Coordinates of N, CA and C in Angstrom, one line a residue:
M257 N -5.5 17.1 -15.1 CA -4.6 16.2 -14.4 C -4.1 15.1 -15.3
K258 N -2.9 14.7 -15.0 CA -2.4 13.6 -15.9 C -1.7 12.5 -15.0
K259 N -1.8 11.3 -15.5 CA -1.1 10.2 -14.8 C 0.3 10.1 -15.4
V260 N 1.2 10.0 -14.4 CA 2.6 10.0 -14.9 C 3.3 8.7 -14.5
G261 N 2.5 7.7 -14.1 CA 3.1 6.4 -13.8 C 2.0 5.5 -13.1
T262 N 2.1 4.2 -13.4 CA 1.1 3.3 -12.8 C 1.9 2.0 -12.4
C263 N 1.4 1.4 -11.4 CA 1.9 0.1 -10.9 C 0.7 -0.8 -10.5
T264 N 0.7 -2.0 -11.1 CA -0.3 -3.0 -10.7 C 0.4 -4.2 -10.2
I265 N -0.1 -4.7 -9.0 CA 0.4 -5.9 -8.4 C -0.8 -6.9 -8.2
E266 N -0.7 -8.0 -8.8 CA -1.7 -9.1 -8.6 C -1.2 -10.4 -9.2
H267 N -1.7 -11.5 -8.8 CA -1.4 -12.8 -9.3 C 0.2 -13.0 -9.4
S268 N 0.9 -12.6 -8.4 CA 2.3 -12.8 -8.3 C 3.1 -12.1 -9.4
K269 N 2.6 -10.9 -9.8 CA 3.2 -10.2 -10.9 C 3.2 -8.7 -10.5
I270 N 4.3 -8.0 -10.9 CA 4.3 -6.6 -10.7 C 4.5 -6.0 -12.1
M271 N 3.6 -5.0 -12.4 CA 3.7 -4.3 -13.7 C 3.8 -2.9 -13.4
L272 N 4.8 -2.3 -14.1 CA 5.1 -0.9 -14.0 C 4.9 -0.3 -15.4
N273 N 3.9 0.7 -15.4 CA 3.5 1.3 -16.7 C 3.2 0.2 -17.8
N274 N 2.5 -0.8 -17.4 CA 2.0 -1.9 -18.2 C 3.1 -2.8 -18.7
E275 N 4.3 -2.8 -18.1 CA 5.4 -3.7 -18.4 C 5.7 -4.5 -17.2
I276 N 5.8 -5.8 -17.4 CA 6.1 -6.7 -16.3 C 7.6 -6.5 -15.8
I277 N 7.7 -6.2 -14.5 CA 9.1 -6.0 -14.0 C 9.5 -7.1 -13.0
F278 N 8.5 -7.8 -12.6 CA 8.7 -9.0 -11.7 C 7.6 -9.9 -11.8
E279 N 7.9 -11.2 -11.8 CA 6.9 -12.3 -11.9 C 7.5 -13.5 -11.3
T280 N 6.7 -14.3 -10.5 CA 7.1 -15.5 -10.0 C 5.9 -16.5 -10.0
P281 N 6.2 -17.8 -10.0 CA 5.1 -18.8 -10.0 C 4.5 -18.9 -8.6
T282 N 5.2 -18.4 -7.6 CA 4.7 -18.5 -6.2 C 3.3 -17.9 -6.1
E283 N 2.4 -18.6 -5.5 CA 1.0 -18.2 -5.3 C 0.8 -17.6 -3.9
N284 N 1.5 -18.0 -2.9 CA 1.4 -17.5 -1.6 C 1.9 -16.0 -1.5
F285 N 1.0 -15.1 -1.0 CA 1.4 -13.7 -1.0 C 2.6 -13.4 -0.2
S286 N 2.8 -14.0 1.0 CA 4.0 -13.7 1.8 C 5.3 -14.1 1.1
D287 N 5.2 -15.3 0.4 CA 6.4 -15.7 -0.4 C 6.7 -14.7 -1.5
F288 N 5.6 -14.4 -2.2 CA 5.7 -13.5 -3.4 C 6.3 -12.1 -3.0
V289 N 5.9 -11.5 -1.9 CA 6.4 -10.2 -1.5 C 7.9 -10.3 -1.1
K290 N 8.2 -11.4 -0.4 CA 9.6 -11.6 0.0 C 10.5 -11.7 -1.3
E291 N 10.1 -12.5 -2.2 CA 10.8 -12.7 -3.5 C 11.0 -11.4 -4.2
A292 N 9.9 -10.6 -4.3 CA 9.9 -9.4 -5.0 C 10.8 -8.4 -4.3
Y293 N 10.7 -8.3 -3.0 CA 11.6 -7.4 -2.3 C 13.1 -7.7 -2.5
K294 N 13.4 -8.9 -2.5 CA 14.8 -9.4 -2.7 C 15.2 -9.1 -4.2
S295 N 14.4 -9.5 -5.1 CA 14.7 -9.4 -6.6 C 14.8 -7.9 -7.0
L296 N 14.0 -7.1 -6.4 CA 14.0 -5.6 -6.8 C 15.0 -4.9 -6.0
E297 N 15.8 -5.5 -5.1 CA 16.9 -5.0 -4.4 C 16.4 -3.7 -3.6
L298 N 15.3 -3.8 -3.0 CA 14.8 -2.8 -2.1 C 15.6 -2.8 -0.8
N299 N 15.9 -1.7 -0.2 CA 16.6 -1.7 1.0 C 15.9 -0.9 2.0
Y300 N 15.0 -1.5 2.8 CA 14.2 -0.9 3.8 C 13.9 -1.9 4.9
P301 N 14.8 -2.1 5.9 CA 14.6 -3.2 6.8 C 13.3 -3.2 7.5
K302 N 12.6 -2.1 7.7 CA 11.3 -2.1 8.3 C 10.2 -2.8 7.5
F303 N 10.5 -3.1 6.2 CA 9.6 -3.8 5.4 C 9.2 -5.1 6.0
H304 N 10.2 -5.8 6.6 CA 9.9 -7.2 7.1 C 9.0 -7.2 8.3
K305 N 8.9 -6.1 9.0 CA 8.0 -6.0 10.1 C 6.6 -5.6 9.8
M306 N 6.3 -5.1 8.6 CA 5.0 -4.6 8.2 C 4.0 -5.8 8.0
D307 N 2.7 -5.4 8.2 CA 1.7 -6.4 7.8 C 1.6 -6.5 6.3
N308 N 0.8 -7.5 5.8 CA 0.7 -7.7 4.4 C 0.1 -6.6 3.6
L309 N -0.9 -5.9 4.1 CA -1.5 -4.7 3.4 C -0.4 -3.6 3.3
S310 N 0.3 -3.4 4.3 CA 1.4 -2.4 4.2 C 2.5 -2.8 3.2
K311 N 2.8 -4.1 3.2 CA 3.8 -4.5 2.2 C 3.3 -4.4 0.8
L312 N 2.1 -4.7 0.6 CA 1.5 -4.5 -0.8 C 1.5 -3.0 -1.2
A313 N 1.0 -2.2 -0.4 CA 1.0 -0.7 -0.7 C 2.4 -0.2 -0.8
F314 N 3.3 -0.6 0.1 CA 4.7 -0.1 0.0 C 5.4 -0.5 -1.3
L315 N 5.2 -1.8 -1.7 CA 5.8 -2.3 -2.9 C 5.3 -1.6 -4.1
A316 N 4.0 -1.4 -4.2 CA 3.4 -0.7 -5.4 C 3.9 0.8 -5.4
S317 N 3.9 1.4 -4.3 CA 4.4 2.8 -4.2 C 5.9 3.0 -4.5
E318 N 6.6 2.0 -4.0 CA 8.1 2.1 -4.2 C 8.4 2.1 -5.7
M319 N 7.7 1.3 -6.5 CA 7.9 1.2 -7.9 C 7.7 2.6 -8.6
I320 N 6.8 3.4 -8.1 CA 6.5 4.7 -8.7 C 7.4 5.8 -8.1
L321 N 7.6 5.8 -6.8 CA 8.2 6.9 -6.1 C 9.7 6.9 -6.0
K322 N 10.3 5.7 -6.3 CA 11.8 5.7 -6.0 C 12.6 6.6 -6.9
N323 N 13.7 7.1 -6.3 CA 14.6 8.0 -7.0 C 14.0 9.4 -7.4
Q324 N 13.2 9.9 -6.6 CA 12.7 11.3 -6.8 C 12.3 11.9 -5.5
D325 N 12.2 13.3 -5.5 CA 11.8 14.0 -4.4 C 10.3 13.9 -4.2
N326 N 9.8 13.3 -3.1 CA 8.4 13.1 -2.8 C 7.9 13.9 -1.6
S327 N 8.7 14.9 -1.2 CA 8.3 15.7 0.0 C 6.9 16.4 -0.2
R328 N 6.6 16.7 -1.4 CA 5.3 17.4 -1.7 C 4.4 16.5 -2.4
T329 N 4.4 15.2 -2.1 CA 3.5 14.3 -2.7 C 2.5 13.8 -1.7
A330 N 1.2 13.9 -2.0 CA 0.1 13.4 -1.2 C -0.2 12.0 -1.5
I331 N -0.9 11.3 -0.6 CA -1.4 9.9 -0.9 C -2.9 9.9 -0.6
V332 N -3.5 9.2 -1.6 CA -5.0 9.0 -1.5 C -5.2 7.5 -1.9
F333 N -5.5 6.7 -1.0 CA -5.7 5.3 -1.2 C -7.1 4.9 -0.8
A334 N -7.5 3.7 -1.3 CA -8.8 3.1 -0.9 C -8.7 1.6 -1.0
N335 N -9.6 0.9 -0.3 CA -9.8 -0.5 -0.5 C -11.1 -0.9 0.1
K336 N -11.4 -2.2 0.0 CA -12.7 -2.7 0.5 C -12.7 -3.3 1.9
S337 N -11.6 -4.0 2.2 CA -11.5 -4.8 3.4 C -10.8 -4.0 4.6
S338 N -10.5 -2.8 4.4 CA -9.8 -2.0 5.4 C -8.6 -2.8 5.9
S339 N -8.4 -3.0 7.2 CA -7.3 -3.8 7.7 C -7.8 -5.1 8.2
L340 N -8.9 -5.7 7.7 CA -9.5 -6.9 8.2 C -8.6 -8.1 8.3
D341 N -7.7 -8.2 7.3 CA -6.7 -9.3 7.3 C -5.9 -9.3 8.6
T342 N -5.4 -8.1 8.9 CA -4.6 -7.9 10.1 C -5.4 -8.0 11.4
D343 N -6.6 -7.5 11.3 CA -7.5 -7.5 12.5 C -7.8 -9.0 12.9
F344 N -7.9 -9.9 11.9 CA -8.1 -11.3 12.3 C -6.8 -11.9 12.9
K345 N -5.7 -11.5 12.4 CA -4.4 -12.0 13.0 C -4.3 -11.4 14.4
Y346 N -4.7 -10.2 14.6 CA -4.6 -9.6 16.0 C -5.6 -10.4 16.9
Q347 N -6.8 -10.7 16.5 CA -7.7 -11.5 17.3 C -7.2 -12.8 17.6
E348 N -6.5 -13.5 16.6 CA -5.9 -14.8 16.9 C -4.8 -14.6 17.9
S349 N -4.0 -13.5 17.9 CA -3.0 -13.4 19.0 C -3.6 -13.2 20.3
I350 N -4.8 -12.6 20.4 CA -5.5 -12.5 21.7 C -6.0 -13.9 22.1
N351 N -6.6 -14.6 21.2 CA -7.2 -16.0 21.5 C -6.1 -17.0 21.9
S352 N -4.9 -16.8 21.4 CA -3.8 -17.8 21.6 C -3.1 -17.5 22.9
Q353 N -3.4 -16.4 23.6 CA -2.7 -16.1 24.8 C -3.5 -16.5 26.0
K354 N -2.9 -17.2 26.9 CA -3.7 -17.6 28.1 C -4.0 -16.5 29.1
N355 N -3.1 -15.5 29.1 CA -3.3 -14.4 30.0 C -3.7 -13.1 29.3
Y356 N -4.2 -13.2 28.1 CA -4.6 -12.0 27.4 C -3.5 -11.0 27.2
F357 N -2.5 -11.3 26.5 CA -1.4 -10.4 26.1 C -1.3 -10.4 24.6
P358 N -2.1 -9.7 23.9 CA -2.1 -9.7 22.5 C -0.8 -9.1 22.0
S359 N -0.5 -9.4 20.7 CA 0.8 -8.9 20.2 C 0.7 -7.4 19.8
P360 N 1.5 -6.6 20.4 CA 1.6 -5.2 20.0 C 2.1 -5.0 18.6
A361 N 3.0 -5.9 18.2 CA 3.5 -5.8 16.8 C 2.5 -5.9 15.8
V362 N 1.4 -6.7 16.1 CA 0.3 -6.9 15.1 C -0.7 -5.7 15.3
F363 N -0.9 -5.3 16.6 CA -1.9 -4.3 16.8 C -1.6 -3.0 16.1
V364 N -0.3 -2.6 15.9 CA 0.1 -1.4 15.2 C -0.5 -1.3 13.8
Y365 N -0.8 -2.5 13.2 CA -1.3 -2.5 11.8 C -2.8 -2.7 11.7
T366 N -3.6 -2.4 12.8 CA -5.0 -2.7 12.8 C -5.8 -1.4 12.3
L367 N -5.1 -0.6 11.6 CA -5.8 0.6 10.9 C -5.2 0.6 9.4
P368 N -6.1 0.8 8.4 CA -5.6 0.7 7.0 C -4.7 1.9 6.7
N369 N -4.8 3.0 7.4 CA -3.9 4.1 7.0 C -2.5 4.0 7.5
I370 N -2.2 2.9 8.2 CA -0.8 2.7 8.7 C 0.1 2.5 7.5
C371 N -0.4 1.9 6.4 CA 0.4 1.7 5.2 C 0.8 3.0 4.6
V372 N -0.1 4.0 4.7 CA 0.2 5.3 4.2 C 1.3 6.0 5.0
G373 N 1.3 5.7 6.3 CA 2.3 6.2 7.2 C 3.7 5.6 6.8
E374 N 3.7 4.3 6.6 CA 5.0 3.7 6.2 C 5.6 4.3 5.0
I375 N 4.7 4.5 4.0 CA 5.2 5.1 2.7 C 5.7 6.5 2.9
S376 N 4.9 7.3 3.7 CA 5.3 8.7 4.0 C 6.6 8.8 4.7
I377 N 6.9 7.9 5.6 CA 8.1 7.9 6.4 C 9.3 7.6 5.4
R378 N 9.1 6.5 4.6 CA 10.1 6.1 3.6 C 10.5 7.2 2.7
H379 N 9.5 7.9 2.2 CA 9.8 8.9 1.1 C 9.7 10.4 1.6
K380 N 9.8 10.5 3.0 CA 9.8 11.9 3.6 C 8.7 12.8 3.1
M381 N 7.5 12.3 3.0 CA 6.4 13.0 2.5 C 5.9 13.9 3.6
Q382 N 5.5 15.2 3.3 CA 5.1 16.1 4.3 C 3.9 16.8 3.9
T383 N 2.9 16.1 3.4 CA 1.7 16.7 2.9 C 0.5 15.8 3.3
E384 N -0.6 16.0 2.6 CA -1.9 15.4 2.8 C -1.9 13.9 2.6
N385 N -2.8 13.2 3.3 CA -3.0 11.7 3.0 C -4.4 11.4 3.5
A386 N -4.9 10.3 2.8 CA -6.2 9.8 3.1 C -6.3 8.4 2.7
F387 N -7.1 7.6 3.5 CA -7.3 6.2 3.1 C -8.8 6.0 3.3
F388 N -9.5 5.7 2.2 CA -10.9 5.5 2.2 C -11.3 4.0 2.1
V389 N -12.4 3.6 2.7 CA -12.9 2.2 2.6 C -14.2 2.3 1.7
L390 N -14.1 1.7 0.5 CA -15.2 1.8 -0.5 C -15.6 0.4 -0.9
D391 N -16.8 0.3 -1.4 CA -17.2 -1.1 -1.9 C -16.5 -1.6 -3.1
E392 N -16.0 -0.6 -3.9 CA -15.2 -1.0 -5.1 C -14.3 0.1 -5.5
F393 N -13.4 -0.2 -6.4 CA -12.4 0.9 -6.8 C -13.2 2.0 -7.6
D394 N -13.1 3.2 -7.1 CA -13.8 4.3 -7.7 C -12.7 5.4 -8.1
E395 N -12.2 5.2 -9.3 CA -11.2 6.1 -9.8 C -11.6 7.5 -9.9
E396 N -12.8 7.8 -10.3 CA -13.4 9.1 -10.4 C -13.4 9.8 -9.0
F397 N -13.8 9.1 -8.0 CA -13.8 9.7 -6.6 C -12.4 10.0 -6.2
L398 N -11.4 9.1 -6.4 CA -10.1 9.3 -6.0 C -9.4 10.4 -6.7
N399 N -9.7 10.5 -8.0 CA -9.2 11.6 -8.9 C -9.7 12.9 -8.5
N400 N -11.0 13.0 -8.2 CA -11.6 14.3 -7.8 C -11.1 14.8 -6.5
Y401 N -10.9 13.8 -5.5 CA -10.3 14.2 -4.2 C -8.9 14.7 -4.4
S402 N -8.1 14.0 -5.2 CA -6.8 14.3 -5.5 C -6.6 15.7 -6.2
E403 N -7.6 15.9 -7.1 CA -7.5 17.2 -7.8 C -7.7 18.4 -6.9
Q404 N -8.6 18.2 -5.9 CA -8.7 19.3 -4.9 C -7.4 19.5 -4.1
I405 N -6.7 18.5 -3.8 CA -5.4 18.6 -3.1 C -4.4 19.3 -4.0
L406 N -4.4 18.9 -5.2 CA -3.4 19.6 -6.2 C -3.8 21.1 -6.4
Q407 N -5.0 21.3 -6.6 CA -5.4 22.7 -6.8 C -5.3 23.6 -5.6
S408 N -5.3 23.0 -4.4 CA -5.1 23.8 -3.2 C -3.6 24.2 -3.0
G409 N -2.7 23.6 -3.7 CA -1.3 23.9 -3.6 C -0.7 23.1 -2.5
K410 N -1.4 22.2 -1.8 CA -0.8 21.5 -0.6 C 0.1 20.4 -1.1
A411 N 0.0 20.0 -2.4 CA 0.9 19.0 -2.9 C 1.1 19.3 -4.4
Y412 N 2.2 18.8 -4.9 CA 2.5 18.9 -6.3 C 2.2 17.6 -7.1
K413 N 2.1 16.5 -6.4 CA 1.8 15.2 -6.9 C 0.9 14.5 -5.9
V414 N 0.1 13.6 -6.5 CA -0.7 12.7 -5.6 C -0.5 11.3 -6.0
L415 N -0.2 10.4 -5.1 CA -0.1 9.0 -5.3 C -1.5 8.4 -4.9
C416 N -2.2 7.9 -5.9 CA -3.5 7.4 -5.8 C -3.6 5.9 -6.0
G417 N -4.6 5.3 -5.4 CA -4.8 3.9 -5.8 C -5.6 3.1 -4.9
W418 N -5.8 1.8 -5.4 CA -6.5 0.8 -4.7 C -5.5 -0.2 -4.2
V419 N -5.5 -0.5 -2.9 CA -4.7 -1.5 -2.3 C -5.5 -2.4 -1.4
E420 N -6.0 -3.5 -2.0 CA -6.9 -4.4 -1.4 C -6.2 -5.7 -1.1
L421 N -6.3 -6.2 0.2 CA -5.7 -7.5 0.6 C -6.6 -8.1 1.6
Y422 N -7.0 -9.3 1.4 CA -7.7 -10.1 2.4 C -7.3 -11.5 2.2
Q423 N -6.6 -12.1 3.1 CA -6.1 -13.5 3.1 C -5.1 -13.6 1.9
E424 N -5.4 -14.5 0.9 CA -4.5 -14.6 -0.2 C -5.1 -13.9 -1.5
S425 N -6.1 -13.1 -1.3 CA -6.6 -12.3 -2.4 C -6.1 -10.9 -2.3
Y426 N -5.4 -10.4 -3.3 CA -4.8 -9.1 -3.3 C -4.7 -8.4 -4.6
K427 N -4.8 -7.1 -4.6 CA -4.6 -6.3 -5.8 C -4.2 -4.9 -5.4
A428 N -3.2 -4.4 -6.1 CA -2.8 -3.0 -5.9 C -2.8 -2.4 -7.3
F429 N -3.4 -1.3 -7.4 CA -3.4 -0.5 -8.7 C -3.1 0.9 -8.2
V430 N -1.9 1.4 -8.4 CA -1.4 2.7 -7.8 C -0.9 3.5 -9.0
Y431 N -1.2 4.8 -8.9 CA -0.8 5.7 -10.0 C -0.5 7.1 -9.4
L432 N 0.4 7.8 -10.1 CA 0.8 9.2 -9.7 C 0.1 10.2 -10.6
L433 N -0.5 11.2 -9.9 CA -1.2 12.3 -10.7 C -0.4 13.6 -10.4
T434 N -0.4 14.4 -11.5 CA 0.0 15.8 -11.4 C -0.9 16.7 -12.2
L435 N -0.8 18.0 -12.0 CA -1.7 18.9 -12.7 C -1.1 19.1 -14.1

């Protein structure tokens, strides 16, 4: 297998293939992703409705996948916190309502694999996907899982990576594998 592209997002910086393509002094994640979305001229209105984990995964994936056919690209992601950041926001929406009417707009994102769905819809992917919750980034595990998908013929490429976000702590390291 070979890596044909990498994207790292952390500390208000986006690096594509080890080259900085966007950087801002903004430390707040929400402000950072809004600035990056605008600066990189992405055009996907649903982006603004996504939770922060989905925005992070979407942004990293977009850097690698744009301008190519991804219908036979699988996704294999992992993180440590699952969707805990959004889960807390959902609980807050329950606690803030007098009659217990939590926000369905937040509830939609209370599973970590929703970000995989957002990417799949954007890029018309029609193959395998998985989202693992691990104690730490395990590239060997992700690569072995991806290799099985590639060797099965179910996909021609696999978008792999770590997309971790909890409160203001975030890091994405996403890469594309082929045989």
